mmCIF file of C-alpha atoms in Angstrom:
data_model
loop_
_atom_site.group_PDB
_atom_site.id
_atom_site.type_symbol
_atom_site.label_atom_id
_atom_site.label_comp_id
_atom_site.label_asym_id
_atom_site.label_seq_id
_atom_site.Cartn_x
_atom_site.Cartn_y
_atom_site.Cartn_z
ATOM 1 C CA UNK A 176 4.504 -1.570 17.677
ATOM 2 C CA UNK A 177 4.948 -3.078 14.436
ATOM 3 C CA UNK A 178 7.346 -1.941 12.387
ATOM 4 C CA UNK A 179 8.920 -2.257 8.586
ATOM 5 C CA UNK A 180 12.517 -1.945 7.700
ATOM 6 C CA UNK A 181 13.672 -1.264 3.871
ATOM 7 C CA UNK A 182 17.659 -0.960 3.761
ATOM 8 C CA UNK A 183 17.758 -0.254 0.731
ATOM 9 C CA UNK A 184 16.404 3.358 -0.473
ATOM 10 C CA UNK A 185 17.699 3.351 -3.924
ATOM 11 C CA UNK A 186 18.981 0.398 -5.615
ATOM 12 C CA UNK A 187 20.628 1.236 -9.714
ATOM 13 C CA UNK A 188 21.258 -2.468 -11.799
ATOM 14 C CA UNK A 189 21.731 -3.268 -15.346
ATOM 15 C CA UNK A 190 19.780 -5.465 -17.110
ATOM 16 C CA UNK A 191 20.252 -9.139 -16.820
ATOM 17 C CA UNK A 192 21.722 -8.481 -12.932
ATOM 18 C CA UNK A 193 20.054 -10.312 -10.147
ATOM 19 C CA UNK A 194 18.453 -8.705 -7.786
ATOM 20 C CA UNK A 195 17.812 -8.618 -3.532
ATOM 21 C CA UNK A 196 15.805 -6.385 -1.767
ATOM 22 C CA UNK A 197 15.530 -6.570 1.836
ATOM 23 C CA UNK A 198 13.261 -6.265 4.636
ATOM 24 C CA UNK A 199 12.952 -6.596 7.767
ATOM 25 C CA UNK A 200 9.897 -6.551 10.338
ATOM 26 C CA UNK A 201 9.327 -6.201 14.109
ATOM 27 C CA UNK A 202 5.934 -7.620 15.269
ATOM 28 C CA UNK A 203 5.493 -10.490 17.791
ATOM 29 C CA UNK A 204 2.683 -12.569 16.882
ATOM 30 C CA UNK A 205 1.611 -14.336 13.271
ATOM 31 C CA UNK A 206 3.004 -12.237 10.489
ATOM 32 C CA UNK A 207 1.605 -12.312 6.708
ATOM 33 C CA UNK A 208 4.105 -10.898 4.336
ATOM 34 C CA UNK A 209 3.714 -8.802 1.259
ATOM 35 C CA UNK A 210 5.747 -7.118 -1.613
ATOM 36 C CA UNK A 211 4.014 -4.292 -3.742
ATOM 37 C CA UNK A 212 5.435 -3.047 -6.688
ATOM 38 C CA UNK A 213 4.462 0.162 -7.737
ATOM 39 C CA UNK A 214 5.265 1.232 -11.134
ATOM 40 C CA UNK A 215 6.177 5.277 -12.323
ATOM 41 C CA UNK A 216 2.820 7.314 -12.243
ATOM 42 C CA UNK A 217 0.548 3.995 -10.869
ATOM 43 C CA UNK A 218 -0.845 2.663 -8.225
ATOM 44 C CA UNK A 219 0.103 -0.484 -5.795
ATOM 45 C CA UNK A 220 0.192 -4.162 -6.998
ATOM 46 C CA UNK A 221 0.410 -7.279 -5.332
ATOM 47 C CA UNK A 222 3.671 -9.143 -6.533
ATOM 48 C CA UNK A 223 3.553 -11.806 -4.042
ATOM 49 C CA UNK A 224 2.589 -12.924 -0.483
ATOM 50 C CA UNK A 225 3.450 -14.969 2.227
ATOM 51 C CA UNK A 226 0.458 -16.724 4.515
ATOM 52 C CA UNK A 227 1.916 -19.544 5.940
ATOM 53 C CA UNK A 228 3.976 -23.012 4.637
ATOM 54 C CA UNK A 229 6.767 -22.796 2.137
ATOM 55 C CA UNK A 230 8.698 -20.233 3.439
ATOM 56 C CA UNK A 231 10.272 -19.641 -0.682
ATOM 57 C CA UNK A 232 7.109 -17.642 -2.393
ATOM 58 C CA UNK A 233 6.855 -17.022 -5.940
ATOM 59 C CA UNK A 234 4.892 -13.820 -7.282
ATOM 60 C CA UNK A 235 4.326 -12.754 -10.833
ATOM 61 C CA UNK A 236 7.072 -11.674 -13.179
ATOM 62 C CA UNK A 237 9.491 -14.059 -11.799
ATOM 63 C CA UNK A 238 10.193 -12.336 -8.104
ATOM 64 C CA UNK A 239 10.516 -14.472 -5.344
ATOM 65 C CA UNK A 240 10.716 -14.179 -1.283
ATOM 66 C CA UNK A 241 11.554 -15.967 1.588
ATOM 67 C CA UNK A 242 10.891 -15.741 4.740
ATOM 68 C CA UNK A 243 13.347 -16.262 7.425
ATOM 69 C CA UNK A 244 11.282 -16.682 10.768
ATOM 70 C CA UNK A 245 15.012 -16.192 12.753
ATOM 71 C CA UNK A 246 15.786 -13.442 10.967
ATOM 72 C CA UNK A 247 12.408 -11.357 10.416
ATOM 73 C CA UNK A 248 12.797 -10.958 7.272
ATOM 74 C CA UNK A 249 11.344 -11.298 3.736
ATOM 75 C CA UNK A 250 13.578 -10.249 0.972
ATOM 76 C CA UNK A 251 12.405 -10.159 -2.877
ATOM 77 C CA UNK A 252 14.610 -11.357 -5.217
ATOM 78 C CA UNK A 253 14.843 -11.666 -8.872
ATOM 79 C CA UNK A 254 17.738 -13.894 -10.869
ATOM 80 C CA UNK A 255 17.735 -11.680 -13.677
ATOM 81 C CA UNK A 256 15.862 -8.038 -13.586
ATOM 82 C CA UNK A 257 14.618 -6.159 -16.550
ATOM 83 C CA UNK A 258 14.331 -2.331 -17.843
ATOM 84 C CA UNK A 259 10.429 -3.080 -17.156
ATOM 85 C CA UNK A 260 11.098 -3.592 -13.491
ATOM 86 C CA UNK A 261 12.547 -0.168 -13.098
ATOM 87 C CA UNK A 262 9.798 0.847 -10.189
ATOM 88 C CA UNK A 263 9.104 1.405 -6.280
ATOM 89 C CA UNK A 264 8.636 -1.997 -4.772
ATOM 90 C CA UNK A 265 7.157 -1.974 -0.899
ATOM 91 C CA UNK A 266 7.655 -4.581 1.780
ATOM 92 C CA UNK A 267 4.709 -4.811 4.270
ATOM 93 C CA UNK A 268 3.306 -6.712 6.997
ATOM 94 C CA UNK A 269 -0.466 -7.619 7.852
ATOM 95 C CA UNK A 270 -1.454 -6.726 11.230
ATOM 96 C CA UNK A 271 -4.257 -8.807 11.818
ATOM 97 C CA UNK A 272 -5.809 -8.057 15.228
ATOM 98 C CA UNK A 273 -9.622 -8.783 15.832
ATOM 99 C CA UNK A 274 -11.918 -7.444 13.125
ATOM 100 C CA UNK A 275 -8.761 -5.281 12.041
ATOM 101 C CA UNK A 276 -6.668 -5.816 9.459
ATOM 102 C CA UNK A 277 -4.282 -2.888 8.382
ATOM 103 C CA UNK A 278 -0.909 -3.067 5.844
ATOM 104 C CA UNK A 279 2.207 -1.538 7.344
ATOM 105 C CA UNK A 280 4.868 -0.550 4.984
ATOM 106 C CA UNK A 281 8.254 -0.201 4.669
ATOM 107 C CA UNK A 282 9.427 3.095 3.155
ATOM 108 C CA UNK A 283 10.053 1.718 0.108
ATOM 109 C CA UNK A 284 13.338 0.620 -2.344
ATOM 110 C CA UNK A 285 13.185 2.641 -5.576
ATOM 111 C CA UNK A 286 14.997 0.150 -8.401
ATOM 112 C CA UNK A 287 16.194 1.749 -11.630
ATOM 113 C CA UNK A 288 17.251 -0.782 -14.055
ATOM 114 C CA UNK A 289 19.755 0.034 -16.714
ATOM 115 C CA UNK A 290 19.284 -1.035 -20.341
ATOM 116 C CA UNK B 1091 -13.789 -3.758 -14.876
ATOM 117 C CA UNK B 1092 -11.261 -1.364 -12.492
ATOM 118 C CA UNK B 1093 -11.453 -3.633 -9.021
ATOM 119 C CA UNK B 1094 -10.909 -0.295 -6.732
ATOM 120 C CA UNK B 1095 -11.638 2.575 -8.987
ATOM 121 C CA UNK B 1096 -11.147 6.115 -7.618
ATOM 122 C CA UNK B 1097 -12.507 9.870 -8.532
ATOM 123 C CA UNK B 1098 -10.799 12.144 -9.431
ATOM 124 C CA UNK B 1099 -7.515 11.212 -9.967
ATOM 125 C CA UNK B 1100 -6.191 14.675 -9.846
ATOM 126 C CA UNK B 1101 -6.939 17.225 -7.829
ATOM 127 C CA UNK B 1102 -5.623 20.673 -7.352
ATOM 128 C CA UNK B 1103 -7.194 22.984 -4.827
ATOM 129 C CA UNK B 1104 -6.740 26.407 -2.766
ATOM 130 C CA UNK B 1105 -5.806 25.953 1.104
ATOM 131 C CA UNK B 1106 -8.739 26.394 3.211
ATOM 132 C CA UNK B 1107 -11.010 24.616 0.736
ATOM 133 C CA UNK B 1108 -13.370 21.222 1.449
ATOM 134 C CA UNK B 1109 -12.529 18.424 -1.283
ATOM 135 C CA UNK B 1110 -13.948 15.126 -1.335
ATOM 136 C CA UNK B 1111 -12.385 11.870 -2.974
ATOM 137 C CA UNK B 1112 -14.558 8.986 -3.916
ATOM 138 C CA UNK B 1113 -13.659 5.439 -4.057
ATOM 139 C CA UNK B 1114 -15.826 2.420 -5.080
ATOM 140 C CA UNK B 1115 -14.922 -1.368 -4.987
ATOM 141 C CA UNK B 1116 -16.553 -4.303 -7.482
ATOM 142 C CA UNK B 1117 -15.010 -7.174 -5.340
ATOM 143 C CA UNK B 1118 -17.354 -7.731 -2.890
ATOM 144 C CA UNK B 1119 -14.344 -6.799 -0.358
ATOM 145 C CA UNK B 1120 -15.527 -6.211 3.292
ATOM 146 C CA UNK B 1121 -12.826 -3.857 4.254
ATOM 147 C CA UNK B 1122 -12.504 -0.872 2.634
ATOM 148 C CA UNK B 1123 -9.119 1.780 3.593
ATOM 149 C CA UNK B 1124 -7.590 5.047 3.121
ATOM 150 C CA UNK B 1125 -3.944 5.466 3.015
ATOM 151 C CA UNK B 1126 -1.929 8.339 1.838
ATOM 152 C CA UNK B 1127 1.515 8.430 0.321
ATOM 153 C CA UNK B 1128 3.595 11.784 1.141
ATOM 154 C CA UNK B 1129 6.390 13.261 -1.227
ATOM 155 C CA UNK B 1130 8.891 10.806 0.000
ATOM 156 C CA UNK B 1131 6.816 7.807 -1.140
ATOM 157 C CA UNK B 1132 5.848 6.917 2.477
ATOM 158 C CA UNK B 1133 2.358 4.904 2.683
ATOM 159 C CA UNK B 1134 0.354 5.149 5.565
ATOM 160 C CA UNK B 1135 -2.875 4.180 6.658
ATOM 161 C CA UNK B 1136 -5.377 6.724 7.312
ATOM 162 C CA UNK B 1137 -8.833 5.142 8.075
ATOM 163 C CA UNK B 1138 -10.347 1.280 7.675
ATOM 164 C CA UNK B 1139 -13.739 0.224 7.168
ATOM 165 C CA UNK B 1140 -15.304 -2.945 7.968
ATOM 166 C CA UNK B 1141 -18.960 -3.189 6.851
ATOM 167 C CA UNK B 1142 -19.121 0.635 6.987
ATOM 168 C CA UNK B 1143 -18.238 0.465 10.603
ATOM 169 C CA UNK B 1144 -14.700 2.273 11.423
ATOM 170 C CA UNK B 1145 -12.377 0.056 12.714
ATOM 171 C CA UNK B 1146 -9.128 2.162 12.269
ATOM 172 C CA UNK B 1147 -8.643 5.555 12.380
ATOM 173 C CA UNK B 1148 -4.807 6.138 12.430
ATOM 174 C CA UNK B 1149 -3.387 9.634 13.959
ATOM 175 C CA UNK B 1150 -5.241 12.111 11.819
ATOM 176 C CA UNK B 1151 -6.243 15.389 11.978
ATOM 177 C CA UNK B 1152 -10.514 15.402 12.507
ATOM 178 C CA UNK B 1153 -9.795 18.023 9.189
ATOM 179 C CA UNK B 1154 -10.209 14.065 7.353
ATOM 180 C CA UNK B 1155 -13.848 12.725 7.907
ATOM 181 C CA UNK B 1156 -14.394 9.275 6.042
ATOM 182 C CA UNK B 1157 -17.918 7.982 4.856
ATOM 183 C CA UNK B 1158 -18.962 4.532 4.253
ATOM 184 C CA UNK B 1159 -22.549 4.551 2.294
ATOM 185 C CA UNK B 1160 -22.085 0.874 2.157
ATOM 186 C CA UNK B 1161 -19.850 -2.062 2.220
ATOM 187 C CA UNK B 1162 -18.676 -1.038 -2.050
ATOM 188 C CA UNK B 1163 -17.992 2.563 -1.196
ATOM 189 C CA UNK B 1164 -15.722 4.649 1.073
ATOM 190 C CA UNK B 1165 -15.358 8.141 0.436
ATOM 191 C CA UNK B 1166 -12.511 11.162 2.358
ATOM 192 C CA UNK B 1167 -13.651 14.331 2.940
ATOM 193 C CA UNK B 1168 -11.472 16.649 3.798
ATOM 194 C CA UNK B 1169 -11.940 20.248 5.427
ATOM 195 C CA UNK B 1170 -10.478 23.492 5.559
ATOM 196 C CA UNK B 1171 -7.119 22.143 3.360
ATOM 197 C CA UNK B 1172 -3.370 22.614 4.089
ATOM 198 C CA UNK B 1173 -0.599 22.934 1.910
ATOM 199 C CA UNK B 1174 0.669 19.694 3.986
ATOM 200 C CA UNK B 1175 -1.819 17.587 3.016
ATOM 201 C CA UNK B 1176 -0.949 17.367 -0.591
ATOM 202 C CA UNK B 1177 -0.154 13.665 -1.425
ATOM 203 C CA UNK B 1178 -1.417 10.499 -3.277
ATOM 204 C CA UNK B 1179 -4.571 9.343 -1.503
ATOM 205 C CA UNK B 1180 -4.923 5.496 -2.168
ATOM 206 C CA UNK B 1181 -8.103 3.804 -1.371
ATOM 207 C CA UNK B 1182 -7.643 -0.104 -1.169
ATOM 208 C CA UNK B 1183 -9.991 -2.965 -0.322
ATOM 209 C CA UNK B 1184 -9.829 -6.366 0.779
ATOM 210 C CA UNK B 1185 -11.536 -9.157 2.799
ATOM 211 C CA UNK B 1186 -11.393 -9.318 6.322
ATOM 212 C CA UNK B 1187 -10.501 -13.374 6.530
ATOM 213 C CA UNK B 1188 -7.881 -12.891 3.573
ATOM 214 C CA UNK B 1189 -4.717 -10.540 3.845
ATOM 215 C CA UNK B 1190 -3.460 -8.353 1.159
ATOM 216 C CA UNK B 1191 -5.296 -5.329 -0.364
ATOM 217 C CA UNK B 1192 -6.383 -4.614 -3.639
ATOM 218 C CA UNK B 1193 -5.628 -0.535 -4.170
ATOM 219 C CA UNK B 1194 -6.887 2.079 -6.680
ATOM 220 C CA UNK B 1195 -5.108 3.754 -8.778
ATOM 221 C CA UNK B 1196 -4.816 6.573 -6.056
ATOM 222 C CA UNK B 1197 -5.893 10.561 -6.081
ATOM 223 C CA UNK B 1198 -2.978 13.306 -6.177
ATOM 224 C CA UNK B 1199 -3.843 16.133 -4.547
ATOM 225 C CA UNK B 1200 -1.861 19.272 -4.590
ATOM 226 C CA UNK B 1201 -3.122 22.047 -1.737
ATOM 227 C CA UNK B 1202 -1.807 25.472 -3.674
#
């Protein structure tokens, strides 16, 4: 079955630190990658995703991912974070299989961010 | 224009009660899914929709009945309520050929 693995549960930085968030999946076939950020109170965005290609993604607000085919992973990172990207952020994969397409998540790495 | 819009976004009920959330997409999105979130911020799919046929319906208890009027709308009823169903609903939508999902802003229900 496929599976999502977020290490980190709660990550605290100040401003201005860089940032890494990892994941890690477990599925067999073609993957498509995705981070969500969800910010206090709202609902899920799209920050970035990976399809196929460049295996170095860039999303909005300066995050970017790579994916590691050897390693099954697709960390998000961020060179320098702000007090504004204090939220939830959620790894997930794309299971596409026939006619069905369904989002598996990781359980999620809450980020508080320091001013 | 809200791209996956959602009604109500609270909703506070007794337990044994029959609530229904509505959801309604403006992107011309095939797909159409429930997923809830639980207290620990866990997301889950519940049901999907493709051209208001059900093409995933996830462990869950036949309490949650989804309807698909058509391919914009797919609404959750859910019967005879439990305190452990209190959560965020999120309803999300997205094109079968292209990956990602577009979400709504998500219900929270609290059973009392």
């Amino acid at each position: 079955a496929q599976s999502v693995s977020q290490h980190n549960h709660h990550v605290i930085l100040s401003e201005a630190a860089s940032l890494e968030l990892g994941c890690n999946y477990s599925y067999g076939g073609t993957v498509n990658l995705f981070w969500y950020v969800q910010y206090p109170g709202q609902h899920l965005q799209l920050l970035l995703k990976y399809f196929s290609g460049d295996p170095l993604v860039k999303g909005i607000k300066g995050f970017e991912a790579e994916f590691i085919k050897s390693k099954f992973s697709f960390n998000l990172r961020k060179p320098s974070v702000q007090w504004s990207d204090t939220a939830e952020y959620f790894c997930a994969v794309n299971a596409r299989n026939g006619a069905t397409n369904k989002l598996i998540f990781g359980t999620g790495t809450l980020l508080a961010v320091q001013p | 224009d809200t791209a996956v819009s959602q009604t109500p976004k609270y909703l506070v009920t007794q337990m044994g009660n029959d609530k229904s959330i509505k959801c309604e997409q403006n992107l011309g999105h095939d797909t159409m899914y429930w997923y809830k979130q639980d207290s620990k911020k866990f997301l889950k799919i519940m049901f999907s929709y493709n051209n208001k046929e059900l093409i995933i319906n996830e462990t869950v208890p036949n309490r949650f009945s989804p309807k698909s009027p058509d391919k914009a709308h797919l609404n959750l009823h859910i019967n005879s309520l439990e305190l452990g169903d209190s959560a965020v609903y999120f309803c999300a939508s997205s094109h079968v050929s292209r990956f990602g999902a577009f979400f709504g802003q998500g219900t929270r229900l609290t059973v009392v």
